[in-house]
GROMACS .gro file of C-alpha atoms in nm:
model
  250
    1MET     CA    1   5.906  11.165   8.323
    2ASP     CA    2   6.170  11.355   8.127
    3LYS     CA    3   5.912  11.619   8.028
    4LEU     CA    4   5.803  11.659   8.389
    5LEU     CA    5   6.162  11.692   8.510
    6GLU     CA    6   6.277  11.936   8.241
    7PRO     CA    7   6.160  12.255   8.420
    8ILE     CA    8   6.286  12.117   8.753
    9ASN     CA    9   6.634  12.055   8.616
   10SER     CA   10   6.638  12.398   8.450
   11PHE     CA   11   6.534  12.564   8.776
   12LEU     CA   12   6.799  12.396   8.990
   13HIS     CA   13   7.154  12.531   8.954
   14CYS     CA   14   7.320  12.191   8.987
   15ALA     CA   15   7.236  11.823   8.971
   16THR     CA   16   7.259  11.593   9.270
   17PRO     CA   17   7.621  11.468   9.284
   18ASP     CA   18   7.680  11.104   9.190
   19SER     CA   19   7.858  11.055   9.521
   20TRP     CA   20   7.533  11.132   9.709
   21VAL     CA   21   7.340  10.883   9.495
   22LYS     CA   22   7.611  10.624   9.560
   23ALA     CA   23   7.574  10.675   9.935
   24ALA     CA   24   7.193  10.684   9.920
   25LYS     CA   25   7.164  10.347   9.748
   26GLN     CA   26   7.378  10.167  10.007
   27SER     CA   27   7.165   9.939  10.222
   28GLU     CA   28   7.320  10.067  10.545
   29ASN     CA   29   7.183  10.415  10.468
   30LEU     CA   30   6.823  10.305  10.398
   31THR     CA   31   6.710  10.364  10.757
   32MET     CA   32   6.846  10.719  10.758
   33LEU     CA   33   6.711  10.790  10.409
   34LEU     CA   34   6.355  10.683  10.491
   35THR     CA   35   6.355  10.836  10.839
   36ASP     CA   36   6.472  11.173  10.713
   37HIS     CA   37   6.231  11.157  10.418
   38MET     CA   38   5.939  11.102  10.657
   39ILE     CA   39   6.049  11.393  10.877
   40CYS     CA   40   6.089  11.613  10.567
   41GLU     CA   41   5.727  11.543  10.474
   42LEU     CA   42   5.615  11.669  10.814
   43LYS     CA   43   5.842  11.973  10.796
   44ALA     CA   44   5.702  12.059  10.453
   45ALA     CA   45   5.350  12.043  10.597
   46GLN     CA   46   5.454  12.254  10.897
   47THR     CA   47   5.610  12.520  10.673
   48ALA     CA   48   5.297  12.546  10.459
   49MET     CA   49   5.082  12.564  10.771
   50TRP     CA   50   5.297  12.838  10.920
   51LEU     CA   51   5.251  13.043  10.604
   52ILE     CA   52   4.873  13.004  10.613
   53ARG     CA   53   4.844  13.085  10.984
   54LYS     CA   54   5.074  13.387  10.970
   55TYR     CA   55   4.949  13.547  10.652
   56ALA     CA   56   4.598  13.433  10.572
   57VAL     CA   57   4.360  13.297  10.840
   58ASP     CA   58   4.201  13.386  11.173
   59LYS     CA   59   4.273  13.214  11.505
   60GLU     CA   60   3.989  12.963  11.474
   61SER     CA   61   4.109  12.841  11.137
   62GLY     CA   62   4.467  12.847  11.262
   63ASP     CA   63   4.375  12.626  11.558
   64ALA     CA   64   4.202  12.379  11.325
   65LEU     CA   65   4.517  12.362  11.115
   66LEU     CA   66   4.732  12.297  11.422
   67ALA     CA   67   4.500  12.016  11.533
   68TRP     CA   68   4.539  11.859  11.189
   69LEU     CA   69   4.912  11.813  11.249
   70HIS     CA   70   4.898  11.692  11.610
   71PRO     CA   71   4.900  11.313  11.545
   72TYR     CA   72   5.201  11.345  11.313
   73GLU     CA   73   5.391  11.572  11.549
   74ASP     CA   74   5.309  11.342  11.841
   75PHE     CA   75   5.461  11.053  11.650
   76ILE     CA   76   5.781  11.237  11.548
   77TYR     CA   77   5.854  11.444  11.859
   78ARG     CA   78   5.693  11.240  12.137
   79LYS     CA   79   5.692  10.890  11.980
   80LYS     CA   80   5.319  10.860  12.050
   81GLY     CA   81   5.089  10.677  11.812
   82SER     CA   82   5.142  10.427  11.532
   83LEU     CA   83   5.075  10.359  11.167
   84GLU     CA   84   4.721  10.261  11.263
   85THR     CA   85   4.646  10.578  11.461
   86ILE     CA   86   4.785  10.800  11.185
   87LYS     CA   87   4.593  10.621  10.908
   88ASP     CA   88   4.271  10.822  10.948
   89SER     CA   89   4.427  11.147  11.073
   90ASN     CA   90   4.461  11.333  10.742
   91LYS     CA   91   4.138  11.529  10.776
   92LEU     CA   92   4.063  11.894  10.844
   93SER     CA   93   3.794  11.965  11.104
   94LYS     CA   94   3.659  12.274  10.923
   95ASN     CA   95   3.678  12.473  10.603
   96ILE     CA   96   3.967  12.718  10.609
   97GLN     CA   97   3.880  13.071  10.500
   98ALA     CA   98   4.089  13.382  10.451
   99ARG     CA   99   4.050  13.648  10.717
  100ALA     CA  100   3.901  13.978  10.605
  101ASP     CA  101   4.230  14.171  10.621
  102ALA     CA  102   4.445  13.902  10.458
  103LYS     CA  103   4.656  14.052  10.181
  104TYR     CA  104   4.730  13.724  10.008
  105GLY     CA  105   4.394  13.550  10.046
  106GLN     CA  106   4.239  13.233   9.923
  107ASP     CA  107   4.499  13.137   9.663
  108LEU     CA  108   4.768  13.100   9.929
  109ILE     CA  109   4.530  12.896  10.143
  110ASP     CA  110   4.413  12.669   9.862
  111LYS     CA  111   4.764  12.588   9.738
  112MET     CA  112   4.908  12.533  10.085
  113VAL     CA  113   4.615  12.325  10.218
  114LEU     CA  114   4.647  12.090   9.920
  115LEU     CA  115   5.024  12.072   9.977
  116ILE     CA  116   4.975  11.987  10.347
  117LYS     CA  117   4.723  11.715  10.265
  118GLU     CA  118   4.961  11.557  10.014
  119GLU     CA  119   5.268  11.582  10.238
  120LEU     CA  120   5.085  11.417  10.527
  121HIS     CA  121   4.970  11.138  10.297
  122HIS     CA  122   5.332  11.090  10.187
  123PHE     CA  123   5.434  11.084  10.555
  124TYR     CA  124   5.196  10.792  10.609
  125GLN     CA  125   5.322  10.614  10.297
  126VAL     CA  126   5.687  10.642  10.408
  127LEU     CA  127   5.599  10.513  10.754
  128GLU     CA  128   5.418  10.222  10.588
  129ILE     CA  129   5.730  10.140  10.384
  130MET     CA  130   5.950  10.166  10.694
  131GLN     CA  131   5.726   9.923  10.876
  132ALA     CA  132   5.736   9.683  10.580
  133HIS     CA  133   6.118   9.694  10.596
  134GLY     CA  134   6.120   9.639  10.971
  135ILE     CA  135   6.262   9.987  11.035
  136GLU     CA  136   6.168  10.139  11.369
  137TYR     CA  137   6.142  10.516  11.386
  138ASN     CA  138   6.405  10.687  11.600
  139ASN     CA  139   6.480  11.057  11.634
  140ILE     CA  140   6.761  11.201  11.423
  141THR     CA  141   6.928  11.541  11.415
  142ALA     CA  142   6.835  11.788  11.143
  143GLY     CA  143   7.072  11.837  10.851
  144ARG     CA  144   7.213  12.171  10.741
  145TYR     CA  145   7.008  12.211  10.420
  146ALA     CA  146   6.690  12.395  10.519
  147LYS     CA  147   6.867  12.610  10.778
  148GLY     CA  148   7.128  12.694  10.517
  149LEU     CA  149   6.857  12.839  10.294
  150ILE     CA  150   6.644  13.008  10.561
  151ARG     CA  151   6.941  13.198  10.707
  152HIS     CA  152   6.936  13.416  10.393
  153VAL     CA  153   6.568  13.512  10.423
  154LYS     CA  154   6.514  13.886  10.467
  155THR     CA  155   6.357  14.009  10.788
  156HIS     CA  156   6.109  14.267  10.656
  157GLU     CA  157   5.782  14.214  10.472
  158PRO     CA  158   5.680  14.135  10.210
  159GLU     CA  159   6.036  14.020  10.133
  160THR     CA  160   6.028  13.768  10.420
  161LEU     CA  161   5.727  13.593  10.272
  162ILE     CA  162   5.863  13.610   9.918
  163ASP     CA  163   6.198  13.463  10.024
  164LYS     CA  164   6.031  13.183  10.220
  165LEU     CA  165   5.821  13.094   9.917
  166ILE     CA  166   6.132  13.088   9.696
  167CYS     CA  167   6.304  12.860   9.949
  168GLY     CA  168   5.998  12.635   9.942
  169ALA     CA  169   6.020  12.616   9.564
  170TYR     CA  170   6.385  12.505   9.577
  171ILE     CA  171   6.324  12.245   9.848
  172GLU     CA  172   6.035  12.091   9.654
  173ALA     CA  173   6.228  12.101   9.325
  174ARG     CA  174   6.530  11.932   9.484
  175SER     CA  175   6.308  11.666   9.639
  176CYS     CA  176   6.156  11.594   9.299
  177GLU     CA  177   6.499  11.569   9.136
  178ARG     CA  178   6.630  11.336   9.406
  179PHE     CA  179   6.331  11.102   9.388
  180ALA     CA  180   6.397  11.064   9.015
  181LYS     CA  181   6.769  11.006   9.076
  182LEU     CA  182   6.705  10.744   9.343
  183ALA     CA  183   6.424  10.549   9.178
  184PRO     CA  184   6.645  10.326   8.956
  185HIS     CA  185   6.875  10.233   9.247
  186VAL     CA  186   6.633  10.108   9.511
  187ASP     CA  187   6.400   9.808   9.529
  188ASP     CA  188   6.100   9.803   9.295
  189GLU     CA  189   5.843   9.900   9.559
  190LEU     CA  190   6.042  10.199   9.680
  191GLY     CA  191   6.134  10.299   9.323
  192LYS     CA  192   5.768  10.300   9.219
  193PHE     CA  193   5.683  10.506   9.526
  194TYR     CA  194   5.948  10.766   9.443
  195ILE     CA  195   5.823  10.791   9.084
  196SER     CA  196   5.467  10.835   9.213
  197LEU     CA  197   5.581  11.143   9.410
  198LEU     CA  198   5.727  11.331   9.114
  199ARG     CA  199   5.408  11.493   8.988
  200SER     CA  200   5.301  11.635   9.324
  201GLU     CA  201   5.653  11.755   9.411
  202ALA     CA  202   5.681  11.928   9.073
  203ARG     CA  203   5.346  12.099   9.130
  204HIS     CA  204   5.449  12.207   9.481
  205TYR     CA  205   5.762  12.372   9.341
  206GLN     CA  206   5.554  12.555   9.081
  207ASP     CA  207   5.290  12.662   9.335
  208TYR     CA  208   5.554  12.813   9.563
  209LEU     CA  209   5.718  12.994   9.275
  210THR     CA  210   5.387  13.124   9.138
  211LEU     CA  211   5.285  13.258   9.479
  212ALA     CA  212   5.622  13.430   9.522
  213GLU     CA  213   5.591  13.602   9.183
  214GLU     CA  214   5.228  13.701   9.236
  215ILE     CA  215   5.287  13.843   9.584
  216ALA     CA  216   5.598  14.033   9.474
  217GLY     CA  217   5.416  14.188   9.179
  218THR     CA  218   5.752  14.266   9.023
  219ASP     CA  219   6.051  14.087   8.873
  220ILE     CA  220   6.215  13.866   9.137
  221SER     CA  221   6.444  13.672   8.903
  222GLU     CA  222   6.757  13.804   9.078
  223ARG     CA  223   6.629  13.686   9.416
  224ILE     CA  224   6.536  13.347   9.270
  225ALA     CA  225   6.884  13.317   9.120
  226PHE     CA  226   7.041  13.417   9.453
  227PHE     CA  227   6.869  13.132   9.636
  228GLY     CA  228   6.947  12.899   9.348
  229GLU     CA  229   7.317  12.966   9.401
  230LYS     CA  230   7.289  12.912   9.778
  231GLU     CA  231   7.094  12.589   9.728
  232ALA     CA  232   7.348  12.457   9.478
  233GLU     CA  233   7.631  12.539   9.719
  234LEU     CA  234   7.465  12.331   9.993
  235ILE     CA  235   7.414  12.041   9.753
  236SER     CA  236   7.758  12.042   9.591
  237THR     CA  237   7.985  12.096   9.894
  238PRO     CA  238   8.103  11.840  10.155
  239ASP     CA  239   7.851  11.751  10.425
  240ASN     CA  240   7.934  11.561  10.743
  241GLU     CA  241   7.583  11.415  10.779
  242PHE     CA  242   7.398  11.197  10.531
  243ARG     CA  243   7.041  11.316  10.490
  244PHE     CA  244   6.781  11.328  10.213
  245HIS     CA  245   6.889  11.683  10.121
  246SER     CA  246   7.254  11.658  10.223
  247GLY     CA  247   7.549  11.761  10.012
  248VAL     CA  248   7.853  11.565   9.896
  249PRO     CA  249   7.933  11.295  10.155
  250ALA     CA  250   8.242  11.414  10.341
   0.00000   0.00000   0.00000
């Protein structure tokens, strides 16, 4: 595990504060922790899908991708469905191909489709754990973390895409680091689950970063460092809301 986490910890500009871990392991915060984790899995899938639909595929493939997410979005936003109805939903209705004029092509599609598939599987696993703990899903407000990163994304291409990919890399890296931090402090079942997520989260971070570097075609280390500083600021400063990616509990 240490070898897997080494590049993650080097990439991030700060470690998760002990005060966040202390709050996260308190039993009264388990409902919020698991609920926000499940929502984060859907948001990660939605972000990857947005990238594919905007930059790589035609309308038919885009519609198939949207249909893939419908059962999960129905559950989160409309409280329709259940663990049983979601169980067999993680399937694409067709092969997704790059459109003829796509600049970024099949590599973007392949990496993001795999990411979506894994995030939706994790969504199901978290919901399964919530049900085992007797935790009913209820809507919660979004934390400041993702918005705090996205607000710095440039508004012209290809910088917009590059910045979004860098943000994706930081979100996945932070998730990986937090799963490792939390694992020793929760019950055995949940701890094993968090450890099982590390490899995929580490690969997601690397896939986002690789795509950003390939699409830029030039040195983007300064831009990566810029977002690293912004991400660390969000993690290390007081936060009024406890969430999976929140900062120091205020």
